[in-house]
C-alpha positions as a printed NumPy array, in Angstrom:
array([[-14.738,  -6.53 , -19.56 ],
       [-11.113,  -6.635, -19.85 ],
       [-11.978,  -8.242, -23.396],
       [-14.029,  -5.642, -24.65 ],
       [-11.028,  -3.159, -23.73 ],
       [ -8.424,  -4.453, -25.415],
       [-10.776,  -5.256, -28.552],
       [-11.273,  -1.706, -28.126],
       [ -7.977,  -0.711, -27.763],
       [ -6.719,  -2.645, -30.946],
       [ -9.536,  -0.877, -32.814],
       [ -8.446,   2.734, -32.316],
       [ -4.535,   1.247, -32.962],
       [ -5.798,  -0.029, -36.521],
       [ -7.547,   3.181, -36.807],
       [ -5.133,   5.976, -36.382],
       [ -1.939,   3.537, -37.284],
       [ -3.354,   3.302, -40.854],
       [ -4.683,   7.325, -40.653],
       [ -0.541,   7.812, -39.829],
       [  0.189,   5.295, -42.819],
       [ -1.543,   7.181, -45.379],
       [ -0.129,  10.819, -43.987],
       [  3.843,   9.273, -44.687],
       [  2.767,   7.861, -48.104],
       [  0.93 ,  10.224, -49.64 ],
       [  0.051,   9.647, -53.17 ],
       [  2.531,  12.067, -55.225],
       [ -0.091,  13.813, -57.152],
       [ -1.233,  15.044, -53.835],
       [  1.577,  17.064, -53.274],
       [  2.317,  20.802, -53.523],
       [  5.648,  22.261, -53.272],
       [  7.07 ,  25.435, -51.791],
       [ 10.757,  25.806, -53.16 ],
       [ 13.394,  28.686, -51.653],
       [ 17.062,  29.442, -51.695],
       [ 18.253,  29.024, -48.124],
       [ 20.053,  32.711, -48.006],
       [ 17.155,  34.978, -49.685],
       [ 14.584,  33.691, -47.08 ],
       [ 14.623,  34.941, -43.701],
       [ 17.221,  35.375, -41.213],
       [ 16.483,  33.152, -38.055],
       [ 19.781,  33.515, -36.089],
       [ 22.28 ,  36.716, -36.703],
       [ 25.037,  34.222, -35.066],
       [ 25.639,  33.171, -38.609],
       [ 25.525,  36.409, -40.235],
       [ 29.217,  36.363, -41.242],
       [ 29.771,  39.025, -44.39 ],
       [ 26.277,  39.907, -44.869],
       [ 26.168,  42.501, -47.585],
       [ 22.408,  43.154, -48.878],
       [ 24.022,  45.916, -51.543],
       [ 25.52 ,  43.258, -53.268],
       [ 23.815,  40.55 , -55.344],
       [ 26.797,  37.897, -54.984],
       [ 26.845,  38.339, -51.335],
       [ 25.178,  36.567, -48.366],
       [ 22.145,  37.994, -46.885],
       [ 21.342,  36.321, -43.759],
       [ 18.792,  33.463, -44.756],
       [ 19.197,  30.414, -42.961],
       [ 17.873,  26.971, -41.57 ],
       [ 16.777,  28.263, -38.343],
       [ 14.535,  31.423, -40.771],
       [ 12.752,  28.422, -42.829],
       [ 11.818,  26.498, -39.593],
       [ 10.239,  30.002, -38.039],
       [  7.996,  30.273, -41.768],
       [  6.819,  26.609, -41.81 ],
       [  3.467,  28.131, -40.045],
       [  3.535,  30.447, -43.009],
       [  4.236,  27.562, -45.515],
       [  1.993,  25.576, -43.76 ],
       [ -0.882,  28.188, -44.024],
       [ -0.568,  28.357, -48.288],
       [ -1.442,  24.448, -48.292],
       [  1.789,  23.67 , -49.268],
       [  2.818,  19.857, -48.163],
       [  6.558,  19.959, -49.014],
       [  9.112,  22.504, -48.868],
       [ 12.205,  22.022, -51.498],
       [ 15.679,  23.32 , -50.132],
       [ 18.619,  24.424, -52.506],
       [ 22.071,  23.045, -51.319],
       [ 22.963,  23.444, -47.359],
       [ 26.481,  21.966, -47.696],
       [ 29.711,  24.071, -47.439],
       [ 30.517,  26.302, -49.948],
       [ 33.118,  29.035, -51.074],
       [ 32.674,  32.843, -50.234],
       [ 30.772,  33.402, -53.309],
       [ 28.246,  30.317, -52.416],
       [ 24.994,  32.006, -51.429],
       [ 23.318,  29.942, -53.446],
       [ 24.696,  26.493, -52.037],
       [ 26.208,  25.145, -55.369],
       [ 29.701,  26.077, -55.126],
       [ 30.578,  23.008, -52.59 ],
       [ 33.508,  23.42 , -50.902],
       [ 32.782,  19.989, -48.194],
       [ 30.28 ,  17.551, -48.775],
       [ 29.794,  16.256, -45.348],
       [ 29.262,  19.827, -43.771],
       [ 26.655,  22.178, -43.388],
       [ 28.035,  25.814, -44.469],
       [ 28.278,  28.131, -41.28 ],
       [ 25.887,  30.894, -42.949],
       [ 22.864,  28.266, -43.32 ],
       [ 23.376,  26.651, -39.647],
       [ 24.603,  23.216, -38.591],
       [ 23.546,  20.263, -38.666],
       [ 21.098,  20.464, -35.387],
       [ 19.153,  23.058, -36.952],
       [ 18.772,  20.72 , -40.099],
       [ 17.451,  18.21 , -37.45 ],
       [ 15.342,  20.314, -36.2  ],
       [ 13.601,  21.889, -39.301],
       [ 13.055,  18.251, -40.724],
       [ 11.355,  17.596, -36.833],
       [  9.509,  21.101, -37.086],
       [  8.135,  19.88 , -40.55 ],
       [  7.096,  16.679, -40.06 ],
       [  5.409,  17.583, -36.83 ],
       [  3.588,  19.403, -39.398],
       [  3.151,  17.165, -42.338],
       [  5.047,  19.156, -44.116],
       [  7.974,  16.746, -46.488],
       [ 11.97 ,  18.269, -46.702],
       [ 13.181,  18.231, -49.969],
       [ 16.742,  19.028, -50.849],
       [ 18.335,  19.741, -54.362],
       [ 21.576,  17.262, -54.068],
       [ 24.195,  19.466, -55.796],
       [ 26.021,  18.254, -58.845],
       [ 28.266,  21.018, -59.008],
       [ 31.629,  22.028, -56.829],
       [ 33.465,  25.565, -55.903],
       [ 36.249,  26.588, -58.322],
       [ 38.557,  26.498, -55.31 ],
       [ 37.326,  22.826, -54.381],
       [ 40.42 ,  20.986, -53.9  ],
       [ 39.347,  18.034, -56.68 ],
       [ 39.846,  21.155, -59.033],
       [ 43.981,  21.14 , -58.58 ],
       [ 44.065,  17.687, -57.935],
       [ 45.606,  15.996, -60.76 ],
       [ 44.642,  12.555, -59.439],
       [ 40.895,  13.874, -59.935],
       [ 40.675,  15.721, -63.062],
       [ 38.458,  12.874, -64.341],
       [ 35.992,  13.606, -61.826],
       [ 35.076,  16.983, -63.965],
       [ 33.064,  16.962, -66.403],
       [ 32.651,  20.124, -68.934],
       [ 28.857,  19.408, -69.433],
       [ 26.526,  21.991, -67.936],
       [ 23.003,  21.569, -67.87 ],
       [ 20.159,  23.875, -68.115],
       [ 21.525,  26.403, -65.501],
       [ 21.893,  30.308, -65.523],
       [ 24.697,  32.   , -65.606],
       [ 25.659,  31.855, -62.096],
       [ 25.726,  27.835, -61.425],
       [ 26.924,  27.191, -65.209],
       [ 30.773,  28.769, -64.532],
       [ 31.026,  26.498, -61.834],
       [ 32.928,  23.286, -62.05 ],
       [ 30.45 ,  20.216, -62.419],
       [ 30.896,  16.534, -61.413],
       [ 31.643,  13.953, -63.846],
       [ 28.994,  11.555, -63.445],
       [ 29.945,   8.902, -65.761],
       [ 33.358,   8.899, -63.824],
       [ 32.352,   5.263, -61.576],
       [ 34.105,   7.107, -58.503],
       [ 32.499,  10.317, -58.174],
       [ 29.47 ,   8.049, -58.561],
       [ 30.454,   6.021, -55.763],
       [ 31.3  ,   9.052, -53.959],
       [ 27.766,  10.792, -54.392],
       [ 26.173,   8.069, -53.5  ],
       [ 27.404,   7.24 , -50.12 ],
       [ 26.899,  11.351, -49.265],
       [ 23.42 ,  10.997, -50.417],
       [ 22.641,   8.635, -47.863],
       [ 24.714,  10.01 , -45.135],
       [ 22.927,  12.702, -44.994],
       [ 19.599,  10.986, -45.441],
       [ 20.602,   8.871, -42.375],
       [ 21.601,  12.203, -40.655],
       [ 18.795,  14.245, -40.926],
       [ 15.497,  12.199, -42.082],
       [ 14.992,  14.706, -45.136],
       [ 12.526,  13.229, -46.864],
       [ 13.95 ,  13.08 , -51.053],
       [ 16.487,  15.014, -53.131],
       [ 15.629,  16.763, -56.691],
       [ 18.357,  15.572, -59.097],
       [ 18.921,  18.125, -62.063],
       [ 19.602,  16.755, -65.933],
       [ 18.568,  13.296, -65.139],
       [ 18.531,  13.368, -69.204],
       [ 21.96 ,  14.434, -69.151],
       [ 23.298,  11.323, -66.528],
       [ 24.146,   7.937, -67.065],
       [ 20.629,   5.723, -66.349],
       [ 23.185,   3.422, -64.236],
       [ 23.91 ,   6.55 , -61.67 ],
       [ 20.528,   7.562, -61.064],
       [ 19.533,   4.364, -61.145],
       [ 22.152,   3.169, -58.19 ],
       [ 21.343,   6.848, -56.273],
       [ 17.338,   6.212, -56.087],
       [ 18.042,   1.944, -55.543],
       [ 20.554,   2.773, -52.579],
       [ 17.871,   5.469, -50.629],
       [ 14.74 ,   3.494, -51.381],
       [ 16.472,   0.725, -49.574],
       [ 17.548,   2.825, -46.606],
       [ 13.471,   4.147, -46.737],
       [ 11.191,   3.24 , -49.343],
       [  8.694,   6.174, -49.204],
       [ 11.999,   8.609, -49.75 ],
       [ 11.116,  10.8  , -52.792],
       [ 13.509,  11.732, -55.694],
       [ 12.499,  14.201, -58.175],
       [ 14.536,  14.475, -61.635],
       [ 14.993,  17.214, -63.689],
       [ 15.307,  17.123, -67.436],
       [ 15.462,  19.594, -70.19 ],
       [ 13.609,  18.327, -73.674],
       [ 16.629,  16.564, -74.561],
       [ 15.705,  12.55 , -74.734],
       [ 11.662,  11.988, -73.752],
       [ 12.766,   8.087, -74.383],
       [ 15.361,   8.536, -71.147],
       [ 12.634,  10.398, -69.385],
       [  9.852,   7.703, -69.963],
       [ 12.385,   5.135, -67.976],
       [ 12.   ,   7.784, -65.12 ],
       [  9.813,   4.63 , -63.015],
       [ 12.474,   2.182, -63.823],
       [ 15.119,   4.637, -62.856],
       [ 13.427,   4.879, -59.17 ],
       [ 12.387,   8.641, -60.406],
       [  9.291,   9.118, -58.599],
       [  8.028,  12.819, -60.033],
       [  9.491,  14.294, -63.353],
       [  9.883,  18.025, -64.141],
       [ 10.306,  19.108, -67.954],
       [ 12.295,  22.242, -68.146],
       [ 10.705,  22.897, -71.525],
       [  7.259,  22.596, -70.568],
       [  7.734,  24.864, -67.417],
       [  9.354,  27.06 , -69.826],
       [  6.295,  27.133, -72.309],
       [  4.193,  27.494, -69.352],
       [  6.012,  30.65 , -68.277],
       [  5.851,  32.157, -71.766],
       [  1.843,  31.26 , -72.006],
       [  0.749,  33.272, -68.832],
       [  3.153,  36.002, -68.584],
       [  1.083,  37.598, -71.803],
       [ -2.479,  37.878, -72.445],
       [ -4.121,  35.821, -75.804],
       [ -2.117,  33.298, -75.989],
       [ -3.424,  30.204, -77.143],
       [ -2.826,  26.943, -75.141],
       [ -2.951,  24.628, -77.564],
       [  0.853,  24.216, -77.709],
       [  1.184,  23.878, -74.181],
       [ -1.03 ,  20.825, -73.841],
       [  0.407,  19.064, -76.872],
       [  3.6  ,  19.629, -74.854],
       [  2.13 ,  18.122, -71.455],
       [  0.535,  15.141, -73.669],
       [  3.834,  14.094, -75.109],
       [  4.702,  13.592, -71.516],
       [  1.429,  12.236, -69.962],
       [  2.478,   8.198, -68.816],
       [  4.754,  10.233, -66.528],
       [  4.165,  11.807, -63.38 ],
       [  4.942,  15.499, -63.504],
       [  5.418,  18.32 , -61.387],
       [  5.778,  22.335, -63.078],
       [  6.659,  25.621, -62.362],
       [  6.693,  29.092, -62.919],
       [ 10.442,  30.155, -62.443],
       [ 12.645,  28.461, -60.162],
       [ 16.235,  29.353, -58.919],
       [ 17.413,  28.464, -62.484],
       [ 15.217,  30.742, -64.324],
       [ 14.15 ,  34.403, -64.888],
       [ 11.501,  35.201, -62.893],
       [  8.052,  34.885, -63.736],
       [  7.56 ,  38.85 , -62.403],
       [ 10.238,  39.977, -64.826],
       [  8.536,  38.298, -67.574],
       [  4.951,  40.232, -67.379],
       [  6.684,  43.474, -66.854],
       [  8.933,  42.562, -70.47 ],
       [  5.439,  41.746, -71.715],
       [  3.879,  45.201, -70.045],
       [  0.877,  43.388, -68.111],
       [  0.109,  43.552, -64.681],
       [  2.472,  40.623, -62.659],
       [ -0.314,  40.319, -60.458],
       [ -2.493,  39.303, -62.47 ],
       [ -0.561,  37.32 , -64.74 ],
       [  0.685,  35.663, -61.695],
       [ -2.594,  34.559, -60.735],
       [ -3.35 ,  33.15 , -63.978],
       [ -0.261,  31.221, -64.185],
       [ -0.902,  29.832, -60.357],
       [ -4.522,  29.02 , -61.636],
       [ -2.903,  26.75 , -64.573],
       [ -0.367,  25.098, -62.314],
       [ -3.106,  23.999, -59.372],
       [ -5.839,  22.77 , -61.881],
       [ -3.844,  21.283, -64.613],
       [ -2.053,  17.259, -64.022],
       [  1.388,  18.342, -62.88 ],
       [  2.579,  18.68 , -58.748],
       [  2.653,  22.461, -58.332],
       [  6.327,  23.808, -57.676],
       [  5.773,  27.381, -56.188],
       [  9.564,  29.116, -56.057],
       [  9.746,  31.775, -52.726],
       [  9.009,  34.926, -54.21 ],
       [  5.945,  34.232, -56.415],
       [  3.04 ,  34.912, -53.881],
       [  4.348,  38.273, -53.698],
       [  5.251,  38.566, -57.179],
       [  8.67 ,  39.078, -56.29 ],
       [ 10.929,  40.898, -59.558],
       [ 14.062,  39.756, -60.328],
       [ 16.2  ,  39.169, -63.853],
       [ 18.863,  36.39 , -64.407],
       [ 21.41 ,  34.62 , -62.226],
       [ 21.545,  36.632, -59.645],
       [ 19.766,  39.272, -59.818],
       [ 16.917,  36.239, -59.881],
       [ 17.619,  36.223, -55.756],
       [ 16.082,  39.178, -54.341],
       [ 15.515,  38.742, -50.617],
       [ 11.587,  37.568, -49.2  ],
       [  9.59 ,  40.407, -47.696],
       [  6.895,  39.044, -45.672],
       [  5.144,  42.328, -45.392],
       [  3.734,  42.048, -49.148],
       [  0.152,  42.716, -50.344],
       [ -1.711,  39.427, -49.517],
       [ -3.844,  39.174, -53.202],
       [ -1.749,  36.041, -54.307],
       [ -1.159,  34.561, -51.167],
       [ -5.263,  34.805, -50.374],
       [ -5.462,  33.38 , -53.901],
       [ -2.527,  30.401, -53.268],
       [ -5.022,  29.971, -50.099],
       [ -7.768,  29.184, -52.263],
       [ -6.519,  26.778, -55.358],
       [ -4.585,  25.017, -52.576],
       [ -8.022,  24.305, -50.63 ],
       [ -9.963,  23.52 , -54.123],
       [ -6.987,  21.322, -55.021],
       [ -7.253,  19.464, -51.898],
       [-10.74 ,  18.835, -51.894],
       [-10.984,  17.944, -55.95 ],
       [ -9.19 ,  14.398, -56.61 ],
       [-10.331,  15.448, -60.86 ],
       [ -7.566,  18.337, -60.304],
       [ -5.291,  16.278, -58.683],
       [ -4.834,  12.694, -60.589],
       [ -8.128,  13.307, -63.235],
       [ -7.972,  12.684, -66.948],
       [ -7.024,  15.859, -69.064],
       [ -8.702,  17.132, -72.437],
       [ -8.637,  20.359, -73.867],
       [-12.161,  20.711, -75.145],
       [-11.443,  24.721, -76.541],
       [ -9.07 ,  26.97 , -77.361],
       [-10.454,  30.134, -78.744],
       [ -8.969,  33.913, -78.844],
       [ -7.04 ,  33.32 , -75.668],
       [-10.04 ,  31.526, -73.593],
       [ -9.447,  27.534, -72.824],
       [-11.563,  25.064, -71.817],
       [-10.371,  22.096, -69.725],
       [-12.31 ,  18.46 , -68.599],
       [-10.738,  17.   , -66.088],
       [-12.376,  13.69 , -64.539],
       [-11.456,  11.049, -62.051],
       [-13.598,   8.153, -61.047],
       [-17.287,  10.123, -60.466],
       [-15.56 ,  13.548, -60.246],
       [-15.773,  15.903, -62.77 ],
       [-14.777,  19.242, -63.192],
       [-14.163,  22.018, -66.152],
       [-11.23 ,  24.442, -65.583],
       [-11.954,  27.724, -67.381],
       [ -9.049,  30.375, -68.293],
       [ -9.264,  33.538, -69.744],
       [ -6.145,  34.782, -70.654],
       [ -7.17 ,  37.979, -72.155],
       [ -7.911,  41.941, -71.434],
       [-12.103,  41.58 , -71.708],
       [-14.499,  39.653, -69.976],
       [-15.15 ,  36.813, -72.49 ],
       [-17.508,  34.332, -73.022],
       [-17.776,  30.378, -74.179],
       [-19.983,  27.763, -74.999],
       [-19.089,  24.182, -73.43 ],
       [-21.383,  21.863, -75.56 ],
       [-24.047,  19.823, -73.911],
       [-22.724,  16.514, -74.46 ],
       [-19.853,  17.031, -72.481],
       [-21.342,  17.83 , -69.612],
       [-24.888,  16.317, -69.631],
       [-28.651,  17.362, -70.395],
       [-29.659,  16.353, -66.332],
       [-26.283,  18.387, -64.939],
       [-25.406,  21.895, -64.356],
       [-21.878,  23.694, -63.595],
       [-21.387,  24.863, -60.059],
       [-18.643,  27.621, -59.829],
       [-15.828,  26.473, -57.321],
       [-13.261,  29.598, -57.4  ],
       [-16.201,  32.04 , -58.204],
       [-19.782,  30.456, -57.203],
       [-22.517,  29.861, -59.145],
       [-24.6  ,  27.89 , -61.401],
       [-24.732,  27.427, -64.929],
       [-27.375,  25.692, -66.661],
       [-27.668,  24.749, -70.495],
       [-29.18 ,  26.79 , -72.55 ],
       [-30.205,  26.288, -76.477],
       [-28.336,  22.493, -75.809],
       [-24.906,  24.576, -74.248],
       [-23.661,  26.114, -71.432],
       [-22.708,  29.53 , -71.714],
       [-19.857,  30.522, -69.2  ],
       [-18.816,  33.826, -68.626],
       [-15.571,  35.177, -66.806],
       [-14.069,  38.416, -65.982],
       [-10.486,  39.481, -67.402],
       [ -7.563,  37.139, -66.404],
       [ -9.214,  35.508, -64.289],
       [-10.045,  30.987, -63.989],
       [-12.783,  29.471, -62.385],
       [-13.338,  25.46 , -61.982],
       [-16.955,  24.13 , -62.696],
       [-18.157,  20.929, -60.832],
       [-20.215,  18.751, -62.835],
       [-23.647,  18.304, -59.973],
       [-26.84 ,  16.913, -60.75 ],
       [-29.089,  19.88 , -61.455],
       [-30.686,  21.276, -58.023],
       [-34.361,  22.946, -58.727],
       [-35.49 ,  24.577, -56.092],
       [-33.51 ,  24.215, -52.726],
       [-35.994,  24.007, -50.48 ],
       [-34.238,  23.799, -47.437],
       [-32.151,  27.2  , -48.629],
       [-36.029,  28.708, -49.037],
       [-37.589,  27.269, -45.787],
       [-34.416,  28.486, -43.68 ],
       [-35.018,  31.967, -45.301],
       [-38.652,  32.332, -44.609],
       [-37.662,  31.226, -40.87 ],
       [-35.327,  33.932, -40.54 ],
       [-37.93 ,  37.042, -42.409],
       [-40.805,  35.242, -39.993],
       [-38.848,  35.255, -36.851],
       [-37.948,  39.308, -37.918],
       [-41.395,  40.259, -38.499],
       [-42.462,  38.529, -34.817],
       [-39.667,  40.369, -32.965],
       [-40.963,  43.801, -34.832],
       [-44.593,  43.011, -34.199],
       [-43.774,  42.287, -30.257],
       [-41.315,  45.412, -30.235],
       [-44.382,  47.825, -31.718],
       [-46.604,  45.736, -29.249],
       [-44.266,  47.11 , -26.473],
       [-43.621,  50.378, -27.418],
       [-47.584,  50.886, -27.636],
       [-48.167,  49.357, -24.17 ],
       [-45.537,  52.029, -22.452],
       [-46.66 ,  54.419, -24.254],
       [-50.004,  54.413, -23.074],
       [-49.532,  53.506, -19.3  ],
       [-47.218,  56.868, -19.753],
       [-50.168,  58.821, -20.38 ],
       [-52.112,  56.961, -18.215],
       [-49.62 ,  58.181, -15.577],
       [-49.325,  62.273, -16.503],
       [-53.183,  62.319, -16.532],
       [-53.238,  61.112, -12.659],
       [-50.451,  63.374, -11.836],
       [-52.309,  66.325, -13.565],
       [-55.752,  65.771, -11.303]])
C-alpha cells in the first residue's frame, strides 16, 4: 500500500512538474505582448504623485508600478502573456518617459520603488504573465557623466530610430569597453533584484555584436529562459541574421512595423510589399507592431488617411495575430487611443473606452491560442488583388487561410482548389461558416475591412447528430403543447361539469 502511494505520488510530481516546465519556457512564437509607458497608464498610489500636471505633455501624470500591477487582470483578460515596461530607473524632471536616467541602480520616486517592482513581477507570474523591460541606452542631459571630463568617451552622438523626444537626449557610447562593462553588471543587478523576466535592447544593428553578445551571454547564465528582444531599423539584415548567435531570442524590424503601419491605416493597399519585406527576414524569429512609444500612433495615421481608426485598427490587429511575427500591442491601441509625435504620442489610458477592439483583441488572442498554423505555420501569399489578400498558413496537419479585405465594399475571391483540396471545405474561425468548392474553387466572401481565418476540415455532409439533437428538441415542444392542450381541455370541462350541478 505504502508502494502504490508513493508510485502515485511521483506520478502527479512528473505530471504537474513538467505542466510548470512548459508554462516558464514557453515557445517564443507563443507569445503576445502588451507594451505601456509606466506614467500614461494608471495611477495606483497618489503617494508618488509629485508634480503631476495632466495640461502639460512633458509633465508627469501619475502612472506607476503599483497602476500596472492593479490592470494585470485587465491584461490578463486580452490574452496577452507578457507585458513590456519602458524604463523604471531614475530620471530628471523632464523623464516621464523613463529615458532620461539620472541613477541606474534606482527606481524613480514617480514609478514606485523597488518593492512594488517585486511585487508586480510576483503579481504577474502568479499569473503567467512574463515582465519585460526596455533597458535604456540613453542618459538625462544633467546626468553627471555629461560634465565629467573623465567620461566624455562614454557618449556617443549616434541616435537610433527614436522620436524627437528620446533623440535630444544624451546616448551611451557602446563601443566605449567601460560603459559596456558598466551596463552589463546593471543589467543583471536588476535581473537578480527583481526576477523580470528579459529586456528589449533598441538598435541592436547599430551596437557592437561583442556588447550584445556579452549582455545576452552574462543573463542567460544567471537564467537561461531570460528573454532579450533586439530592435533594429533596416540598416544591416546580415547583423540581424546573427541575432541567434548574438543570444537575441525575438527580433523586431522597425521597417517592417513601419510598412505594416502604412498598409492598414488606408484602405486598397496591396500587400505584396509587405510580405516581400517579412520574407527577407523569415530564418528569424520576429515580433511587430503597430506604433510603439517611438512612433506616431497608429490612430493618428487613419485619421491623416480619413478612414475610420476603428476599423483600420481592427484590420491592422487582424494582420499582426494571424501573420508569423509575436504580436506587440502598445497601451492605447484597443481603444484606438490618438496621439501625434514625441510627446504628444503619450496621451494618458482611459479604461472607460468603447469595448469593439478590446472584444475583438479577445477574440484573435483566443483563435491565436488555439491555432499552432497562426502561431509558428509556414507563410505564402497565395493573392493579392484590388486590396483583398489571401494567406496559407500551415504547421504540421494544421491548416488555415487568413483572408483580409482591406477595402470600402464587401469583396469577393476565389482560393483555387488545389490549394485547399477536392475532399476539404473552409470552416470560418473569426466569422463561422462553411465554404465548399464550387466550379473546382472556393468562393469566399467578406464584408468591408474586415479578416476572417478558414480552417482547412474534412468536408462534413450532413451532421447528424446537429439534426437528431434538433428533432429532440421540436419533439419534446410539440409533447409539452399536446399535454398542455390535453390539460387545458380536461379543466375546462370538469368546470362546466361543476356550474351545471350548481345550477340544478
Amino acid at each position: 500500500m505504502k508502494w502504490k502511494r508513493i508510485s502515485m505520488l511521483l506520478v502527479l510530481l512528473l505530471l504537474f512538474g513538467s505542466s510548470a516546465s512548459a508554462q516558464e519556457h514557453k515557445d517564443i512564437h507563443d507569445e503576445v505582448i502588451y507594451s505601456l509607458m509606466i506614467n500614461r497608464f494608471y495611477n495606483g498610489s497618489e503617494r508618488n504623485d509629485r508634480n503631476v500636471n495632466y495640461e502639460r505633455l512633458d509633465a508627469y501624470y501619475g502612472g506607476d508600478l503599483q497602476g500596472v500591477a492593479q490592470k494585470l487582470d485587465y491584461i490578463q483578460e486580452m490574452g496577452f502573456t507578457a507585458v513590456l515596461l519602458t524604463p523604471f530607473m531614475e530620471n530628471d524632471d523632464a523623464g516621464y518617459h523613463g529615458y532620461a536616467v539620472t541613477n541606474h541602480y534606482k527606481i524613480d520616486n514617480h514609478f514606485g520603488t523597488l518593492k512594488d517592482l517585486q511585487n508586480l513581477v510576483k503579481k504577474a507570474h502568479e499569473r503567467n504573465i512574463k515582465i519585460i523591460v526596455e533597458f535604456p541606452l540613453t542618459i538625462s542631459n544633467h546626468h553627471n557623466w555629461v560634465a565629467d571630463k573623465e567620461k566624455q568617451a562614454w557618449i556617443s552622438n549616434e541616435s537610433g530610430a527614436d522620436n524627437e523626444v528620446i533623440k535630444a537626449l544624451p546616448h551611451l557610447n557602446l563601443k566605449e569597453s567601460s560603459v559596456e562593462k558598466y551596463l552589463i553588471k546593471n543589467a543583471a543587478w536588476w535581473s537578480k533584484q527583481s526576477d523580470i523576466d528579459g529586456y528589449y535592447v533598441k538598435d541592436i544593428d547599430l551596437a557592437p555584436s561583442k556588447f550584445i553578445s556579452s549582455f545576452s551571454q552574462t543573463l542567460k547564465n544567471m537564467n537561461s529562459s531570460f528573454l532579450l528582444i533586439g530592435e533594429i531599423n533596416g540598416h544591416s539584415l546580415k547583423k540581424s541574421e546573427q541575432a541567434e548567435s548574438m543570444g537575441i531570442d525575438l527580433v523586431v524590424d522597425r521597417t517592417l512595423a513601419e510598412a505594416t503601419a502604412d498598409t492598414f491605416s488606408d484602405t486598397n493597399r496591396s500587400q505584396k510589399m509587405l510580405y516581400d519585406k517579412w520574407d527577407k527576414g523569415s530564418n528569424l524569429p520576429l515580433a511587430n507592431f503597430l506604433d510603439d512609444v517611438h512612433s506616431t500612433r497608429f490612430t493618428a495615421k487613419a485619421l491623416e488617411s480619413e478612414n475610420h481608426p476603428g476599423a483600420r485598427t481592427k484590420q491592422g490587429l487582424s494582420y499582426l495575430y494571424t501573420s508569423p511575427s509575436v504580436p506587440i500591442v502598445f497601451y492605447g491601441t484597443e481603444i484606438a487611443l490618438n496621439g501625434g509625435k514625441g510627446a504628444e504620442n503619450y496621451g494618458m489610458m482611459n479604461f472607460l473606452a468603447n469595448p469593439d477592439i478590446i472584444d475583438h483583441i479577445k477574440k484573435l488572442a483566443e483563435l491565436r491560442a488555439k491555432s499552432p498554423s497562426l502561431r509558428k505555420g509556414s507563410f505564402t501569399l497565395v493573392s493579392d488583388q484590388k486590396g483583398v489578400a489571401v494567406y496559407k498558413r500551415r504547421y504540421e496537419d494544421e491548416t488555415t487561410f487568413v483572408v483580409i479585405n482591406n477595402t470600402k465594399e464587401t469583396s469577393s475571391v476565389n482560393v483555387p482548389l488545389e490549394k485547399v483540396g477536392k475532399e476539404n471545405e473552409l470552416r470560418g474561425l473569426i466569422t463561422e461558416g462553411i465554404i465548399r468548392p464550387v466550379d473546382d474553387v472556393y468562393n469566399v466572401s467578406l464584408e468591408p475591412e474586415t479578416t476572417n481565418v478558414y480552417k482547412v476540415v474534412k468536408k462534413s455532409g450532413f451532421n447528424i447528430g446537429y439534426i437528431a439533437a434538433v428533432a429532440a428538441v421540436y419533439t419534446g415542444f410539440g409533447i409539452f403543447l399536446y399535454k398542455a392542450s390535453s390539460k387545458r381541455r380536461k379543466e375546462k370541462k370538469i368546470s362546466q361539469s361543476r356550474r351545471k350541478d350548481s345550477a340544478s
